[in-house]
Short mmCIF file of C-alpha atoms in Angstrom, two decimals:
data_model
loop_
_atom_site.label_atom_id
_atom_site.label_comp_id
_atom_site.label_asym_id
_atom_site.label_seq_id
_atom_site.Cartn_x
_atom_site.Cartn_y
_atom_site.Cartn_z
CA MET P 206 -26.86 -3.05 44.42
CA ALA P 207 -24.19 -0.49 43.64
CA ILE P 208 -23.60 0.56 39.88
CA LYS P 209 -20.72 -0.48 38.31
CA GLN P 210 -18.75 0.84 36.08
CA HIS P 211 -18.79 -1.83 32.89
CA GLN P 212 -22.76 -1.15 33.06
CA VAL P 213 -22.35 3.08 33.35
CA ASN P 214 -19.77 2.26 30.17
CA ARG P 215 -22.87 0.09 28.35
CA ILE P 216 -25.25 2.27 28.92
CA CYS P 217 -22.83 5.73 27.85
CA ASP P 218 -22.33 3.42 24.60
CA ASN P 219 -25.69 2.65 23.90
CA LEU P 220 -27.06 6.53 24.93
CA LYS P 221 -24.18 7.87 22.63
CA ALA P 222 -25.33 5.03 19.91
CA ALA P 223 -29.13 6.57 19.99
CA GLY P 224 -27.69 9.88 19.75
CA LYS P 225 -28.36 10.85 23.22
CA LYS P 226 -25.66 12.78 25.36
CA PRO P 227 -24.82 10.72 28.30
CA THR P 228 -25.69 12.51 31.48
CA LEU P 229 -25.78 12.00 34.77
CA ALA P 230 -29.96 11.82 35.11
CA ALA P 231 -29.97 9.95 31.46
CA VAL P 232 -27.23 6.94 33.44
CA ARG P 233 -29.57 7.20 36.69
CA GLU P 234 -32.79 6.94 34.63
CA GLU P 235 -31.11 3.59 32.72
CA ALA P 236 -29.55 1.98 35.38
CA GLY P 237 -32.45 2.40 37.67
CA THR P 238 -30.01 2.69 40.91
CA GLY P 239 -27.01 5.02 42.11
CA SER P 240 -26.03 8.26 43.25
CA PHE P 241 -24.88 10.86 41.09
CA SER P 242 -21.88 11.19 43.20
CA THR P 243 -21.16 7.87 41.88
CA ILE P 244 -22.70 7.85 38.78
CA GLY P 245 -20.82 10.79 37.91
CA PRO P 246 -16.44 9.70 38.26
CA MET P 247 -17.94 6.62 36.28
CA ILE P 248 -19.18 8.53 33.74
CA LYS P 249 -15.72 10.59 33.71
CA VAL P 250 -13.84 7.65 33.17
CA TRP P 251 -15.79 6.43 30.32
CA GLN P 252 -15.26 9.75 28.68
CA ASP P 253 -11.57 9.43 29.29
CA GLN P 254 -11.77 6.00 27.39
CA GLN P 255 -13.75 7.43 24.88
CA GLN P 256 -11.08 9.87 24.38
CA THR P 257 -7.92 7.69 24.38
CA VAL P 258 -9.97 5.39 21.57
CA GLU P 259 -10.61 8.54 19.30
CA ASN P 260 -6.79 9.44 19.76
CA THR P 261 -5.94 6.28 18.84
CA ALA P 262 -8.13 5.84 15.85
CA GLU P 263 -7.32 9.20 14.90
CA LYS P 264 -3.20 8.01 15.31
CA GLN P 265 -3.83 4.80 13.00
CA LEU P 266 -5.95 7.03 10.47
CA GLU P 267 -2.83 9.26 10.10
CA ASN P 268 -0.38 6.44 9.71
CA LEU P 269 -2.60 4.68 7.70
CA ARG P 270 -2.47 8.08 5.53
CA SER P 271 1.50 7.98 5.79
CA GLN P 272 1.68 4.41 4.56
CA LEU P 273 -0.46 4.74 1.79
CA GLU P 274 0.79 7.81 0.65
CA ILE P 275 4.39 6.04 0.87
CA MET P 276 3.08 3.17 -1.17
CA GLY P 277 1.93 5.56 -4.13
CA TYR P 278 5.46 6.73 -4.26
CA MET P 279 6.80 3.44 -4.88
CA LEU P 280 4.09 1.95 -6.97
CA ALA P 281 4.74 5.08 -8.97
CA ALA P 282 8.76 4.42 -9.28
CA ALA P 283 7.73 0.52 -10.00
CA LYS P 284 5.27 1.61 -12.79
CA ALA P 285 8.36 4.14 -14.39
CA ALA P 286 11.05 1.14 -13.81
CA THR P 287 8.76 -1.38 -15.66
CA GLU P 288 8.32 0.73 -18.40
CA LYS P 289 12.21 1.53 -18.76
CA ALA P 290 12.30 -2.06 -18.62
CA ARG P 291 9.73 -2.78 -21.49
CA ALA P 292 11.73 -0.23 -23.23
CA GLU P 293 15.10 -1.35 -22.94
CA ASN P 294 13.89 -4.77 -23.88
CA GLU P 295 12.29 -3.47 -27.14
CA GLU P 296 15.25 -1.84 -28.12
CA LEU P 297 17.35 -4.60 -27.56
CA ARG P 298 14.72 -6.70 -29.95
CA ALA P 299 15.37 -4.40 -32.38
CA ALA P 300 18.98 -4.59 -32.43
CA VAL P 301 18.95 -8.39 -32.57
CA ARG P 302 16.33 -9.26 -35.03
CA PRO P 303 18.56 -8.20 -38.04
CA LEU P 304 21.03 -10.48 -36.91
CA LEU P 305 18.89 -12.96 -36.00
CA ALA P 306 17.24 -13.20 -39.35
CA THR P 307 20.32 -14.11 -40.63
CA TYR P 308 20.36 -17.43 -38.89
CA VAL P 309 16.56 -18.12 -38.25
CA LYS P 310 13.65 -18.78 -40.44
CA ASP P 311 10.38 -19.24 -39.07
CA GLY P 312 11.66 -20.45 -35.96
CA LYS P 313 14.05 -22.69 -37.66
CA PRO P 314 17.72 -22.28 -37.90
CA LYS P 315 18.82 -21.97 -41.66
CA ALA P 316 20.50 -24.75 -43.34
CA ARG P 317 23.70 -22.86 -44.05
CA PRO P 318 23.99 -19.78 -42.09
CA HIS P 319 25.86 -17.00 -43.34
CA TYR P 320 28.29 -15.67 -40.86
CA ASP P 321 29.01 -12.26 -40.76
CA PRO P 322 31.16 -10.49 -38.25
CA ALA P 323 30.04 -7.20 -38.92
CA ASP P 324 26.55 -8.26 -38.22
CA ALA P 325 27.74 -9.96 -34.36
CA VAL P 326 29.69 -6.25 -33.85
CA GLU P 327 26.58 -4.08 -34.91
CA ALA P 328 24.11 -6.24 -32.28
CA TRP P 329 26.51 -6.25 -29.72
CA THR P 330 27.19 -2.25 -29.96
CA LYS P 331 23.47 -1.48 -30.09
CA ALA P 332 22.72 -3.92 -27.21
CA ALA P 333 25.96 -2.53 -25.37
CA LYS P 334 24.49 1.06 -25.72
CA VAL P 335 20.99 -0.27 -24.64
CA PHE P 336 22.15 -1.60 -21.39
CA GLY P 337 25.05 0.26 -20.73
CA TRP P 338 27.73 -2.21 -21.04
CA LEU P 339 31.26 -1.86 -22.40
CA THR P 340 31.87 -1.90 -26.03
CA PRO P 341 34.45 -4.47 -28.01
CA GLY P 342 37.57 -2.64 -28.71
#
């Protein structure tokens, strides 16, 4: 019975996994059949397949590294944007707190709020500076 490529592939895989070199003699001994002239080209096919797999794996690994690097940059940019937004939010809160305190106490509206237009203009100006809005004329 002639040896088949899939048998040589399996034997070569097993030899490699065992830390042995898949040689003509080792494959023939494992298979128990086949001539060197038949087994030799089959081992070459197996070796070519191994090289293709290794090259593909290396390319995939390099692509993965590139994607991880890009994701790292994106994460850093997102963190910076988040910190900037937090700082702007805190500045806006600081600008609005005094005005809000004029009209609200303990989370409830004051009975008769005192409205001072200057307070509103001041709060608006601070908020406009924080967010880059146009300030009132």
